[in-house]
Each structure stands twice: as structure tokens, then as C-alpha cells.
Amino acid sequence: MKGFTLEQMTDFTDFTRGGDLTEFLKQTNNVFNMNNCRSHPVRVSPDAQHIHAFLQKPKRGLVTFDRIQRVAVAQSPSYMDTGSALSIPIVELLYLDSGSKDSAALVAVILENGKAEFWKYVERKAGWDLLQTSDLCNSTSAKVVSVCSSGKFIIWCEERPASESASVFSAARNNFRYCICKRTYEREERAVRLGGVKTPLHNSPCYRVLAAREDVYLLPDNQEAAPGNGSKFFLIWSPKQDRMTISTVCKGALLSKTLHSTSKDSDYKTLISECIGMLATISPPEICSVAPTSCGGLLLVLSSGCISLLQSDGVLRQIYTLALSCPLDCSNQISMQIYGSTLACIVYRTLYLVDTSTGRLLENIALKTDGMLFLNSSEKNDIHFLSSTGMYVVKESGVDPTSKQLGCSDTARPDAVLVEAVFEEACRYYQRRSLSSTQLTVEKLKSGGMFQAPIALSSILGVYMKTKKASELPQGGGGYSKLLASLGAELESLMALEQLKASVVSASDRKLSVSCETLVGQEVNRLLFSDLDRDNLLYLNVIFKTFPRESWQALQASLRLGSNGEGFLTAKAAPEVWKTVLSPVQATLAPLSSGQQQASSNGAAPVFELICRSLFTFQPKWLPRFVELAQQQAGASSWNYGGKESPESVPLYKRALCVLPREGQAQELQVELLLCSQRPNAVMQAMRILLELRRWERVAEVAQRFSQQSPLLNKEIFTTLLCEISQHRDLDPYLDLLWTLCPEDMTVTSILNIVLKSLPLCGREPGPFRTDRSQMSIGMLKPLLIKVLQRETKPSQRYADILQSPSFPPPTPPRQPRSVTEPAMATASPPLSSISSSVNDTSVDEGCSSPHHENK
């Protein structure tokens, strides 16, 4: 990497009145670039042989400093000075096109009253001659506010006096009293011949005219701000073609129109009438500084610090963004110019050098004083600037060991940064079109298979295929070969896809099936390994619907589905695939009985639902185990999709249930999905489905398995089964298991209440001795009641230490007098064993409340 150094061309000692020039530059607080003559006091000739200074205070005038060519004639030079005799402000000093490199310099000094003084530099006497003074404007009352030269044209913006009737109108109408004028000039031996005045634009606001090669840029004047929407746009005018383009910073070119000689077509309001609606809706950023360039564009510095190049077609190309500690405004000292492929910019006494082709900072150089960049016609690619200490040129030096500290790297050349530039541009392209807030990086773009810009790939593919025919990529360290190497995998994939398409067209039925499996497998695998957007999700749905069997085979390969030695499903998919499979979906789940399936907002089923549907179709026994594996992945991963039940994250078992057909067709599978979730509500729902299906053995198995999960779930299971036993005798073989599930806090009273409330209603008046054995009897409840009663009558050990403590004896209860007839003790109830032995086979009927065995 070559560094940059400053080389002083002159310290003004070889200029006439060099000491005065140095003193003038030191006293001048602001030395800017040439974009507004009323606030920028210095001009440098194209050959860097003359320097012109505008004096404001205490004397108004023009002072010229010329480089001394011959000492002999330098004793009595003639200056192009106006001194204190000039009472009218100078608008601009223009170097006119001489038509020949050997011709003497021709300068036009434009005054505010429309006068133009034409001066010619005579080398033999090392001085200036005034050729003539002409009226630039047709009207003697016109006032020139801005002027420039382009080719053989002098273009200016003039203010015309308001008519006497204008005072009755609003002040806003008086703002449109300016006109854009032009006239040709032709250089002669001792004079300048001017053409007729033409006014391509009437009744316009105040504009600053800036020329860059053959185009003229019309920007709203900061001191005379355009009213309404006029400050939101600028005009680009081609004097040769008389074509005007309306452009903005944020929207680019809005309208391009050819002007005509009729006053109607050249009226300002007529010109902008077609785009006035769009102008009302935009808010462009503030332009802090502008500078015309030698390449034909206009450099703009926005308030955000962004330096952009405005081209003649209205396209605004961003070059570099200044990293400044404080924001910019119109009062900042900014000077900039483009030299070849290098942008030079002086801000806050710092010279920035930027490669315009890549936007990379080459170097920043700290300056001791303010500086102003200028162009030297003999050395257009060399960076020149003027300061109070002299003229300087920026030269490339040898290898700079501190170049990395200056922000440089060995990839700052266009051929070396081609790879990174392409990928960075692709990152910005995809980021603007992405709905995801995740920042896309170059590394992710290279490894994620996301670089699929068709135009870029098609252009690169042509060279790639040519090099493939030569059986090797181009050798060397060029950036293009590196780019081909970086995109090799993408290009191989694209070529393989094209070859597959070609083989499908002419393939037989058997080969067509194989090609279809290959293509579907590649597409499904590619989509599962990427972050799916809505379009790709819809595309995946189409693949599963059109090629269901091929998609199932591709799923087995991508998820690496298989079975272990015990017959259980295993899935060894990559974490990236699990993340795509378990991506959340914001949708409201419909009830299971409705048979509706969950779908995303664009009408496409999510990836998890697609996989569950394919599993149900081709391997339904694997579905519950797959949901269980998915739940394990969701719980163990950092993204935690499906971990909590909420509108944003629907539980996975519910998403899988929505894939099943209507109720009654896949209830067995529905039970397995509910049980695999291990959620209390889902387990109880599975229990009720099994009870409806009269799968008693399965009911007992589920009750025994999940009763140990939590006390609350155990109590719910016991209560549900006790209610079921009270209605029929089909669960009699499993009563011993049920009694072991009885919770610790269950009492005899609560058990009898549950049984009595669950008994079916009597359809007829029963007799005293029933023979119907479908009803529950006290004998069936005997083991349970004895177990619970023993637990109730067993002394509690909770307060044993208090009862045995001598320090806290229980208080003696008060004795009450008792009558003779009052029994000493109430009649005790017979023991439970005697009752049960006498009524062992007696039914308990809630519907018949009167006793059936009383003595008559």
C-alpha cells in the first residue's frame, strides 16, 4: 500500500505581492471551495498561475496575484485590480474557454448590476489588459445573483424588479421574480463577441447556478430560500439540448422535459406542475455544501456527513460517510474535489482521501491551517490545495508502515476489493428487502447460500463456464478470480440445476421420477437450511402438495429420520434445520372438532405442520415421537420456539393436533399426541377420550403412569375414574389399582359424595332386593373406605411433641351437672364391619331415597 505525503509547490515568494497574499490568507477566517462567491473570497486559475481575492471590508474590490515568469519584466507589472473604485459588488470571476491550450487567459468579472468586464492576461508584460465592458443583461434594472460558464455559454440567474401592480399581491408571489438566462460568447483578438440573451426559465425562485462540464446545476439559494416545495428539489439543465431535469436527494430524477422557445413551456410553474404532488410528500436532508467536479457531476455533502456524487442523469451515488464528532451545517468549512478516481475532502482541517470506485478511505491527513482544493489543468489527477502557507500537492510515497493506523489496507485497490464490494452490495440489497431485523453479514451471505442475485450471477456465470471449458480458473491474484472462487459453490449449484432441467425435458418416465426425487430433495434440503421468508414458505408448500412422496423422502434425508434398536424414532437433524422446523407461527388454533388446520397469514402451512402432515400420511406411528423430539429441541435451544403457551408461541402438540383429520378418524393418534405433551390438561383430555373408547386397560395404564407426575393430577385422575366406576362395572378388574391412587387428603365423606353425585338416575321404581349387578355397591367400596377410615382414625404425629410435653398441659374442661334420666353416653354406632357384612350385596341408589328393607 502506497502512502501519501504533502509536497509544497510554492510559498508565494514567486508571486507578485506574495507577502500581501500570505497576509491576506492569514487574515481570512474562512477559505472555502468555489461554490458561492459571496462567501468564498479566493479563486485560483486553471493553470495555478493566478490567484484572485475578493475584498469586502474595509475596501470592496478585486486583487490579483500572478506567478512571476520572467524576472526582467516583473519590475512593473499591470494588475487586474479594481481597488476602492468599485462600488458595485462582484458576483463571480469566470475563466472562459479559450479554445486552445496556448491561448492567454481570458477572465470575465461579473458585477451585480449586470456589467461584465473582460480581461486578458498578456505574458510579455506579465500583466492584465481590460478588453471591454459589456452589459450581460438586457434590462438595466436587472440584478445578477449567480453566474457560471459552461462551454461557450455564460449562464446566470437574474432578479428582475417587481412590477408596480405586484405590491397588491402577496409577498410569496414576489419570490418568483427570477429568471435563468444564457448567452453565447466568442473570443476575438482584442474583444469578446456576445450572442443574444435567451431565457429558458421564467418566473422562478432564486437559484445558484453551478457548471460541471456541459451541464448546469440549479440549486435553491440558501440566502434566498425557495418558497413552499421549491427548496426540496433542484434542476439539472443541459444548455446545448435545452433539457431540464427535476431531481431530489432522496428520490432521484422525477421528471425530464425539453424546453421550448415559447414562454408557456419555459415557465417555472408549468415545468414543476406534473410533480408538485410528489414534492409535497418528501422531506429531503439538508445539503451543507456543494462543489462541481471535473468529471461532470456535482459533489454534495448532506447534514448526515454523507458525501454523494450527483450525476447529470439525476442519479445520486453515495461515495463516503464522514465519521465526525459533531453534525454538519451550511456554516462548516468544507472543500472537496475529485481527482481521477480519488475524492479529496477537507473538513475541520483534515484532508480525507477516498477511493471513489470502492468508497474506501485511503488516508486522512491532519492540516495545520484551513485549505481550499483546486484543479490544475496540467495535472488533473494530482491533488492540489491552497493554504495560508503556500500551494501543496499530494504525492504517493513508498510503503507506509502506519497505513493501517490511517485506515488503509492492502485491499484498497479496485481489483483487490472486488470480492468484498460485491458481497457488501449484496448484503445491502438483501437487507433492504428483508422483513427480519437480523443483521445480514458477508460471512453469512457466503455460507448461507443466499447470494442469488440473478443479474450478478448470470454475468459471472458466463466467465465461469468459459473457464470450466478450459478446465481451470484463471490464475493469479486478481480480484475476479477470487470472486469466482468465492462463488464456486453457488455456480456449481446453479449449473447442476440447469443440467437437471435439461435432463428432465428429454427423460423417460423412470428417469423422470429419479430426476424429480433429486430435484425435490435438493430444494427441500436448501429451504430447510435457510431462514424462510413468506415466498419461500409458500414455495415449500407447493412442493409438498405437488410431490408428496418425494417430499417425504427428502424429509427423511434432511431430518435424518430413522429407528433405533427398540423401534423408536430418532432424528439427528442439524440445529439450523430444527430452528427452521420449529419457527413460530402467529395464528389462532381452531377447535379440534372443527377439523381446521393451522395456517400462516399468507395462506401457507408452517414447516412443522408440513412435516407432521407428511408423517401422518406415510408413517403415522412416528408422529407422537417426532413431536416429543421437537419439544426436547425447543426446550434445550436458545431460541425456545414452542416453549410457552401464548398467542405468539403455540404448543407443538396443539400444532400437531391441527394436522389430524376430523374427530373420530384418528383418535388413537390424538391420544398419543396429548400424552406426549405431558401437560395435565392434555393428559386428562386423553383420559376422557380413552374412557369414551372404552379402552379400560389403556385407561389403567395411563392412570398409573401419570398419577406420579403431580398430586393435583393424581387427584384429578382418581376423581374421574371414581365417577366412571360409579356408573358401570367394567372397571372392576382394575379397582385395586384405583384404590392405590387415592390421594392422602381424600376422606370417606368426600368419596361418598363423589359416588352419590355420579350415580345414574333410576329409570323405574326398584324392588327391595335388586338383582341388577351394574350398579355400585357398598361392598365394592369396602376396601377403599376401610383404608381411608384407618388413615383418618390413626393418631396424627404432627402434634405429638406438644401433647407429650409436660410444660404445656392441656386445660381441664369444665364439668356440667347432669340429670338422672340423661344417659351417660350416647348409643354407639355399630362397627363398620358388621354393617358391611349385613349389607354386602345391597345397592346404593341415589334416585330412590326410602329404605327397602325395613320391618313391617
mmCIF file of C-alpha atoms in Angstrom, residues 268-549:
data_model
loop_
_atom_site.group_PDB
_atom_site.id
_atom_site.type_symbol
_atom_site.label_atom_id
_atom_site.label_comp_id
_atom_site.label_asym_id
_atom_site.label_seq_id
_atom_site.Cartn_x
_atom_site.Cartn_y
_atom_site.Cartn_z
ATOM 1 C CA TYR A 268 -41.272 27.598 -13.873
ATOM 2 C CA LYS A 269 -44.710 26.718 -12.530
ATOM 3 C CA THR A 270 -45.607 24.846 -15.703
ATOM 4 C CA LEU A 271 -42.347 22.911 -15.509
ATOM 5 C CA ILE A 272 -42.900 21.586 -11.974
ATOM 6 C CA SER A 273 -46.696 21.191 -12.145
ATOM 7 C CA GLU A 274 -46.518 17.484 -13.029
ATOM 8 C CA CYS A 275 -44.558 16.515 -9.924
ATOM 9 C CA ILE A 276 -45.851 19.027 -7.361
ATOM 10 C CA GLY A 277 -47.854 16.289 -5.591
ATOM 11 C CA MET A 278 -44.826 14.098 -5.005
ATOM 12 C CA LEU A 279 -42.750 17.049 -3.858
ATOM 13 C CA ALA A 280 -45.256 17.753 -1.097
ATOM 14 C CA THR A 281 -44.710 14.299 0.433
ATOM 15 C CA ILE A 282 -40.904 14.168 0.617
ATOM 16 C CA SER A 283 -38.539 15.554 3.235
ATOM 17 C CA PRO A 284 -35.017 15.516 1.770
ATOM 18 C CA PRO A 285 -31.981 16.005 4.018
ATOM 19 C CA GLU A 286 -30.230 19.334 4.194
ATOM 20 C CA ILE A 287 -27.415 19.994 1.722
ATOM 21 C CA CYS A 288 -24.485 21.512 3.624
ATOM 22 C CA SER A 289 -22.032 22.037 0.787
ATOM 23 C CA VAL A 290 -21.715 21.526 -2.972
ATOM 24 C CA ALA A 291 -18.824 21.520 -5.432
ATOM 25 C CA PRO A 292 -18.759 20.992 -9.217
ATOM 26 C CA THR A 293 -16.283 18.390 -10.432
ATOM 27 C CA SER A 294 -14.145 17.960 -13.496
ATOM 28 C CA CYS A 295 -15.814 14.622 -14.272
ATOM 29 C CA GLY A 296 -19.178 16.276 -14.941
ATOM 30 C CA GLY A 297 -21.014 15.669 -11.651
ATOM 31 C CA LEU A 298 -21.802 17.667 -8.548
ATOM 32 C CA LEU A 299 -20.479 16.683 -5.125
ATOM 33 C CA LEU A 300 -22.956 17.067 -2.273
ATOM 34 C CA VAL A 301 -22.340 16.935 1.466
ATOM 35 C CA LEU A 302 -25.514 16.184 3.439
ATOM 36 C CA SER A 303 -26.142 17.058 7.057
ATOM 37 C CA SER A 304 -25.606 13.398 7.982
ATOM 38 C CA GLY A 305 -21.973 13.613 6.811
ATOM 39 C CA CYS A 306 -22.634 11.600 3.658
ATOM 40 C CA ILE A 307 -20.668 12.677 0.568
ATOM 41 C CA SER A 308 -22.506 11.814 -2.660
ATOM 42 C CA LEU A 309 -21.974 12.441 -6.359
ATOM 43 C CA LEU A 310 -24.944 13.813 -8.285
ATOM 44 C CA GLN A 311 -24.679 12.722 -11.916
ATOM 45 C CA SER A 312 -26.151 14.530 -14.889
ATOM 46 C CA ASP A 313 -28.995 11.993 -15.223
ATOM 47 C CA GLY A 314 -30.195 12.738 -11.673
ATOM 48 C CA VAL A 315 -28.738 9.608 -10.076
ATOM 49 C CA LEU A 316 -27.204 10.237 -6.657
ATOM 50 C CA ARG A 317 -24.309 7.866 -5.840
ATOM 51 C CA GLN A 318 -23.071 7.692 -2.266
ATOM 52 C CA ILE A 319 -19.276 7.674 -2.012
ATOM 53 C CA TYR A 320 -18.314 8.029 1.631
ATOM 54 C CA THR A 321 -19.736 8.971 5.041
ATOM 55 C CA LEU A 322 -17.648 11.201 7.257
ATOM 56 C CA ALA A 323 -17.272 9.981 10.850
ATOM 57 C CA LEU A 324 -17.438 13.343 12.601
ATOM 58 C CA SER A 325 -17.946 14.113 16.258
ATOM 59 C CA CYS A 326 -20.382 16.958 15.567
ATOM 60 C CA PRO A 327 -23.079 17.345 12.870
ATOM 61 C CA LEU A 328 -22.547 19.440 9.763
ATOM 62 C CA ASP A 329 -24.422 22.522 8.674
ATOM 63 C CA CYS A 330 -24.108 25.185 5.999
ATOM 64 C CA SER A 331 -21.580 27.182 8.032
ATOM 65 C CA ASN A 332 -18.942 24.438 8.124
ATOM 66 C CA GLN A 333 -15.671 24.772 6.239
ATOM 67 C CA ILE A 334 -15.828 22.083 3.551
ATOM 68 C CA SER A 335 -13.776 21.880 0.369
ATOM 69 C CA MET A 336 -13.886 18.880 -1.978
ATOM 70 C CA GLN A 337 -12.958 17.768 -5.480
ATOM 71 C CA ILE A 338 -12.474 14.557 -7.469
ATOM 72 C CA TYR A 339 -9.036 13.858 -8.968
ATOM 73 C CA GLY A 340 -9.138 10.845 -11.256
ATOM 74 C CA SER A 341 -10.591 8.070 -9.057
ATOM 75 C CA THR A 342 -9.810 9.772 -5.731
ATOM 76 C CA LEU A 343 -12.121 12.009 -3.757
ATOM 77 C CA ALA A 344 -10.350 14.696 -1.704
ATOM 78 C CA CYS A 345 -12.275 16.479 1.034
ATOM 79 C CA ILE A 346 -11.084 18.997 3.630
ATOM 80 C CA VAL A 347 -13.245 19.201 6.756
ATOM 81 C CA TYR A 348 -12.172 20.658 10.092
ATOM 82 C CA ARG A 349 -8.520 20.949 8.909
ATOM 83 C CA THR A 350 -8.420 17.249 7.962
ATOM 84 C CA LEU A 351 -7.779 16.062 4.411
ATOM 85 C CA TYR A 352 -9.708 12.867 3.578
ATOM 86 C CA LEU A 353 -8.647 10.771 0.575
ATOM 87 C CA VAL A 354 -11.298 8.275 -0.561
ATOM 88 C CA ASP A 355 -11.345 5.812 -3.455
ATOM 89 C CA THR A 356 -14.482 6.698 -5.444
ATOM 90 C CA SER A 357 -14.787 3.233 -7.011
ATOM 91 C CA THR A 358 -14.926 1.359 -3.694
ATOM 92 C CA GLY A 359 -15.734 4.001 -1.084
ATOM 93 C CA ARG A 360 -12.681 3.008 0.978
ATOM 94 C CA LEU A 361 -10.781 5.586 2.974
ATOM 95 C CA LEU A 362 -7.220 5.692 1.639
ATOM 96 C CA GLU A 363 -5.827 8.117 4.164
ATOM 97 C CA ASN A 364 -6.662 11.146 6.300
ATOM 98 C CA ILE A 365 -4.036 13.843 6.782
ATOM 99 C CA ALA A 366 -4.152 16.483 9.501
ATOM 100 C CA LEU A 367 -3.521 20.042 8.261
ATOM 101 C CA LYS A 368 -2.128 22.931 10.287
ATOM 102 C CA THR A 369 -4.364 25.546 8.642
ATOM 103 C CA ASP A 370 -7.554 25.728 6.613
ATOM 104 C CA GLY A 371 -7.230 24.711 2.994
ATOM 105 C CA MET A 372 -9.033 25.049 -0.328
ATOM 106 C CA LEU A 373 -8.781 22.391 -3.030
ATOM 107 C CA PHE A 374 -8.405 23.454 -6.643
ATOM 108 C CA LEU A 375 -7.851 21.883 -10.058
ATOM 109 C CA ASN A 376 -4.653 22.235 -12.019
ATOM 110 C CA SER A 377 -5.396 21.768 -15.713
ATOM 111 C CA SER A 378 -1.894 20.452 -16.436
ATOM 112 C CA GLU A 379 -2.059 17.853 -13.638
ATOM 113 C CA LYS A 380 -5.722 16.913 -13.341
ATOM 114 C CA ASN A 381 -5.117 13.670 -11.424
ATOM 115 C CA ASP A 382 -2.912 15.312 -8.781
ATOM 116 C CA ILE A 383 -4.499 16.720 -5.637
ATOM 117 C CA HIS A 384 -3.724 20.412 -5.149
ATOM 118 C CA PHE A 385 -4.804 22.696 -2.351
ATOM 119 C CA LEU A 386 -4.157 26.233 -1.223
ATOM 120 C CA SER A 387 -3.478 27.399 2.318
ATOM 121 C CA SER A 388 -2.035 30.461 4.009
ATOM 122 C CA THR A 389 1.450 28.904 3.888
ATOM 123 C CA GLY A 390 1.503 28.116 0.172
ATOM 124 C CA MET A 391 0.333 25.722 -2.525
ATOM 125 C CA TYR A 392 0.638 21.995 -1.942
ATOM 126 C CA VAL A 393 0.305 18.807 -3.958
ATOM 127 C CA VAL A 394 -0.432 15.351 -2.519
ATOM 128 C CA LYS A 395 2.034 12.766 -3.747
ATOM 129 C CA GLU A 396 2.096 8.991 -3.358
ATOM 130 C CA SER A 397 5.064 7.753 -1.357
ATOM 131 C CA GLY A 398 6.516 4.280 -0.782
ATOM 132 C CA VAL A 399 5.243 1.646 1.614
ATOM 133 C CA ASP A 400 3.811 3.315 4.685
ATOM 134 C CA PRO A 401 4.064 1.152 7.828
ATOM 135 C CA THR A 402 1.452 3.291 9.549
ATOM 136 C CA SER A 403 -1.063 2.952 6.764
ATOM 137 C CA LYS A 404 -3.231 0.610 8.834
ATOM 138 C CA GLN A 405 -3.453 3.251 11.527
ATOM 139 C CA LEU A 406 -4.629 5.701 8.917
ATOM 140 C CA GLY A 407 -7.485 3.437 7.944
ATOM 141 C CA CYS A 408 -5.852 1.847 4.923
ATOM 142 C CA SER A 409 -5.421 -1.786 3.983
ATOM 143 C CA ASP A 410 -3.913 -3.751 1.164
ATOM 144 C CA THR A 411 -7.389 -4.281 -0.278
ATOM 145 C CA ALA A 412 -7.930 -0.627 -1.147
ATOM 146 C CA ARG A 413 -7.372 -1.165 -4.872
ATOM 147 C CA PRO A 414 -10.357 -1.849 -7.150
ATOM 148 C CA ASP A 415 -9.088 -5.245 -8.330
ATOM 149 C CA ALA A 416 -8.334 -6.384 -4.760
ATOM 150 C CA VAL A 417 -11.632 -5.261 -3.180
ATOM 151 C CA LEU A 418 -13.892 -6.577 -5.934
ATOM 152 C CA VAL A 419 -14.921 -9.622 -3.930
ATOM 153 C CA GLU A 420 -15.793 -7.695 -0.774
ATOM 154 C CA ALA A 421 -17.507 -4.930 -2.727
ATOM 155 C CA VAL A 422 -19.812 -7.388 -4.496
ATOM 156 C CA PHE A 423 -20.763 -9.140 -1.272
ATOM 157 C CA GLU A 424 -21.246 -5.912 0.674
ATOM 158 C CA GLU A 425 -23.521 -4.581 -2.034
ATOM 159 C CA ALA A 426 -25.456 -7.863 -1.980
ATOM 160 C CA CYS A 427 -25.794 -7.563 1.807
ATOM 161 C CA ARG A 428 -27.352 -4.130 1.471
ATOM 162 C CA TYR A 429 -29.578 -5.386 -1.357
ATOM 163 C CA TYR A 430 -30.998 -8.273 0.673
ATOM 164 C CA GLN A 431 -31.174 -6.266 3.919
ATOM 165 C CA ARG A 432 -33.430 -3.649 2.333
ATOM 166 C CA ARG A 433 -35.832 -6.352 1.147
ATOM 167 C CA SER A 434 -35.777 -8.434 4.336
ATOM 168 C CA LEU A 435 -38.535 -8.340 6.947
ATOM 169 C CA SER A 436 -36.169 -9.739 9.550
ATOM 170 C CA SER A 437 -34.374 -7.469 11.993
ATOM 171 C CA THR A 438 -31.327 -9.761 11.991
ATOM 172 C CA GLN A 439 -28.285 -8.048 10.502
ATOM 173 C CA LEU A 440 -27.016 -9.830 7.399
ATOM 174 C CA THR A 441 -23.232 -10.188 7.231
ATOM 175 C CA VAL A 442 -20.854 -11.080 4.419
ATOM 176 C CA GLU A 443 -19.859 -14.302 6.178
ATOM 177 C CA LYS A 444 -23.494 -15.380 6.478
ATOM 178 C CA LEU A 445 -24.103 -14.473 2.867
ATOM 179 C CA LYS A 446 -21.173 -16.609 1.713
ATOM 180 C CA SER A 447 -22.025 -19.660 3.826
ATOM 181 C CA GLY A 448 -25.810 -19.481 3.853
ATOM 182 C CA GLY A 449 -26.479 -19.989 0.156
ATOM 183 C CA MET A 450 -28.311 -16.675 -0.074
ATOM 184 C CA PHE A 451 -26.400 -14.933 -2.869
ATOM 185 C CA GLN A 452 -28.859 -15.453 -5.692
ATOM 186 C CA ALA A 453 -28.990 -12.074 -7.429
ATOM 187 C CA PRO A 454 -29.852 -13.208 -10.967
ATOM 188 C CA ILE A 455 -28.167 -10.373 -12.848
ATOM 189 C CA ALA A 456 -24.879 -10.666 -10.992
ATOM 190 C CA LEU A 457 -24.836 -14.455 -11.226
ATOM 191 C CA SER A 458 -25.696 -14.505 -14.910
ATOM 192 C CA SER A 459 -22.838 -12.158 -15.773
ATOM 193 C CA ILE A 460 -20.362 -14.094 -13.645
ATOM 194 C CA LEU A 461 -21.657 -17.424 -14.939
ATOM 195 C CA GLY A 462 -20.597 -16.620 -18.490
ATOM 196 C CA VAL A 463 -16.956 -16.294 -17.488
ATOM 197 C CA TYR A 464 -17.222 -19.274 -15.155
ATOM 198 C CA MET A 465 -18.498 -21.585 -17.898
ATOM 199 C CA LYS A 466 -15.742 -20.437 -20.231
ATOM 200 C CA THR A 467 -13.128 -21.193 -17.604
ATOM 201 C CA LYS A 468 -14.729 -24.585 -16.921
ATOM 202 C CA LYS A 469 -14.224 -25.469 -20.570
ATOM 203 C CA ALA A 470 -10.573 -24.636 -20.092
ATOM 204 C CA SER A 471 -10.674 -26.970 -17.030
ATOM 205 C CA GLU A 472 -9.208 -24.382 -14.684
ATOM 206 C CA LEU A 473 -9.958 -20.993 -13.194
ATOM 207 C CA PRO A 474 -7.797 -18.010 -14.134
ATOM 208 C CA GLN A 475 -4.573 -17.995 -12.211
ATOM 209 C CA GLY A 476 -3.087 -15.083 -10.353
ATOM 210 C CA GLY A 477 -4.103 -12.843 -7.513
ATOM 211 C CA GLY A 478 -6.711 -10.854 -9.410
ATOM 212 C CA GLY A 479 -9.934 -9.969 -7.689
ATOM 213 C CA TYR A 480 -12.058 -11.562 -10.415
ATOM 214 C CA SER A 481 -10.563 -14.999 -9.886
ATOM 215 C CA LYS A 482 -11.105 -14.613 -6.140
ATOM 216 C CA LEU A 483 -14.710 -13.711 -6.793
ATOM 217 C CA LEU A 484 -15.194 -16.795 -8.944
ATOM 218 C CA ALA A 485 -13.621 -18.934 -6.247
ATOM 219 C CA SER A 486 -15.909 -17.469 -3.580
ATOM 220 C CA LEU A 487 -18.985 -18.091 -5.698
ATOM 221 C CA GLY A 488 -17.847 -21.511 -6.884
ATOM 222 C CA ALA A 489 -20.366 -23.434 -4.781
ATOM 223 C CA GLU A 490 -23.238 -21.220 -5.897
ATOM 224 C CA LEU A 491 -22.239 -21.507 -9.532
ATOM 225 C CA GLU A 492 -21.877 -25.277 -9.300
ATOM 226 C CA SER A 493 -25.350 -25.493 -7.778
ATOM 227 C CA LEU A 494 -26.798 -23.275 -10.481
ATOM 228 C CA MET A 495 -25.180 -25.278 -13.266
ATOM 229 C CA ALA A 496 -26.329 -28.554 -11.710
ATOM 230 C CA LEU A 497 -29.874 -27.216 -11.595
ATOM 231 C CA GLU A 498 -29.747 -26.203 -15.243
ATOM 232 C CA GLN A 499 -28.389 -29.623 -16.223
ATOM 233 C CA LEU A 500 -31.165 -31.278 -14.242
ATOM 234 C CA LYS A 501 -33.787 -29.195 -16.027
ATOM 235 C CA ALA A 502 -32.332 -30.143 -19.370
ATOM 236 C CA SER A 503 -32.325 -33.849 -18.464
ATOM 237 C CA VAL A 504 -35.965 -33.718 -17.304
ATOM 238 C CA VAL A 505 -37.145 -32.453 -20.688
ATOM 239 C CA SER A 506 -35.866 -35.487 -22.608
ATOM 240 C CA ALA A 507 -36.033 -38.122 -19.837
ATOM 241 C CA SER A 508 -38.113 -41.295 -19.792
ATOM 242 C CA ASP A 509 -40.748 -41.966 -17.140
ATOM 243 C CA ARG A 510 -38.326 -43.837 -14.917
ATOM 244 C CA LYS A 511 -35.566 -41.271 -15.261
ATOM 245 C CA LEU A 512 -38.127 -38.536 -14.796
ATOM 246 C CA SER A 513 -39.099 -39.999 -11.437
ATOM 247 C CA VAL A 514 -35.455 -40.179 -10.352
ATOM 248 C CA SER A 515 -34.788 -36.622 -11.524
ATOM 249 C CA CYS A 516 -37.888 -35.434 -9.710
ATOM 250 C CA GLU A 517 -36.719 -37.054 -6.471
ATOM 251 C CA THR A 518 -33.303 -35.451 -6.865
ATOM 252 C CA LEU A 519 -34.694 -32.009 -7.575
ATOM 253 C CA VAL A 520 -37.230 -32.115 -4.743
ATOM 254 C CA GLY A 521 -34.572 -33.408 -2.372
ATOM 255 C CA GLN A 522 -32.204 -30.558 -3.244
ATOM 256 C CA GLU A 523 -34.886 -27.911 -2.925
ATOM 257 C CA VAL A 524 -36.296 -29.195 0.376
ATOM 258 C CA ASN A 525 -32.811 -29.515 1.843
ATOM 259 C CA ARG A 526 -31.872 -25.999 0.696
ATOM 260 C CA LEU A 527 -35.012 -24.452 2.135
ATOM 261 C CA LEU A 528 -34.729 -26.246 5.470
ATOM 262 C CA PHE A 529 -31.166 -24.981 5.910
ATOM 263 C CA SER A 530 -32.145 -21.323 5.296
ATOM 264 C CA ASP A 531 -34.222 -18.680 7.056
ATOM 265 C CA LEU A 532 -37.543 -18.996 5.292
ATOM 266 C CA ASP A 533 -39.415 -15.894 4.237
ATOM 267 C CA ARG A 534 -43.046 -15.877 3.153
ATOM 268 C CA ASP A 535 -42.350 -16.517 -0.510
ATOM 269 C CA ASN A 536 -40.065 -19.481 0.192
ATOM 270 C CA LEU A 537 -42.585 -20.896 2.675
ATOM 271 C CA LEU A 538 -45.291 -20.746 0.036
ATOM 272 C CA TYR A 539 -42.881 -22.373 -2.411
ATOM 273 C CA LEU A 540 -42.215 -25.199 0.092
ATOM 274 C CA ASN A 541 -45.972 -25.744 0.475
ATOM 275 C CA VAL A 542 -46.320 -26.101 -3.277
ATOM 276 C CA ILE A 543 -43.535 -28.689 -3.332
ATOM 277 C CA PHE A 544 -45.165 -30.782 -0.584
ATOM 278 C CA LYS A 545 -48.549 -30.575 -2.259
ATOM 279 C CA THR A 546 -47.311 -31.389 -5.758
ATOM 280 C CA PHE A 547 -44.732 -34.047 -4.823
ATOM 281 C CA PRO A 548 -45.894 -35.596 -1.523
ATOM 282 C CA ARG A 549 -43.934 -38.856 -1.718
#
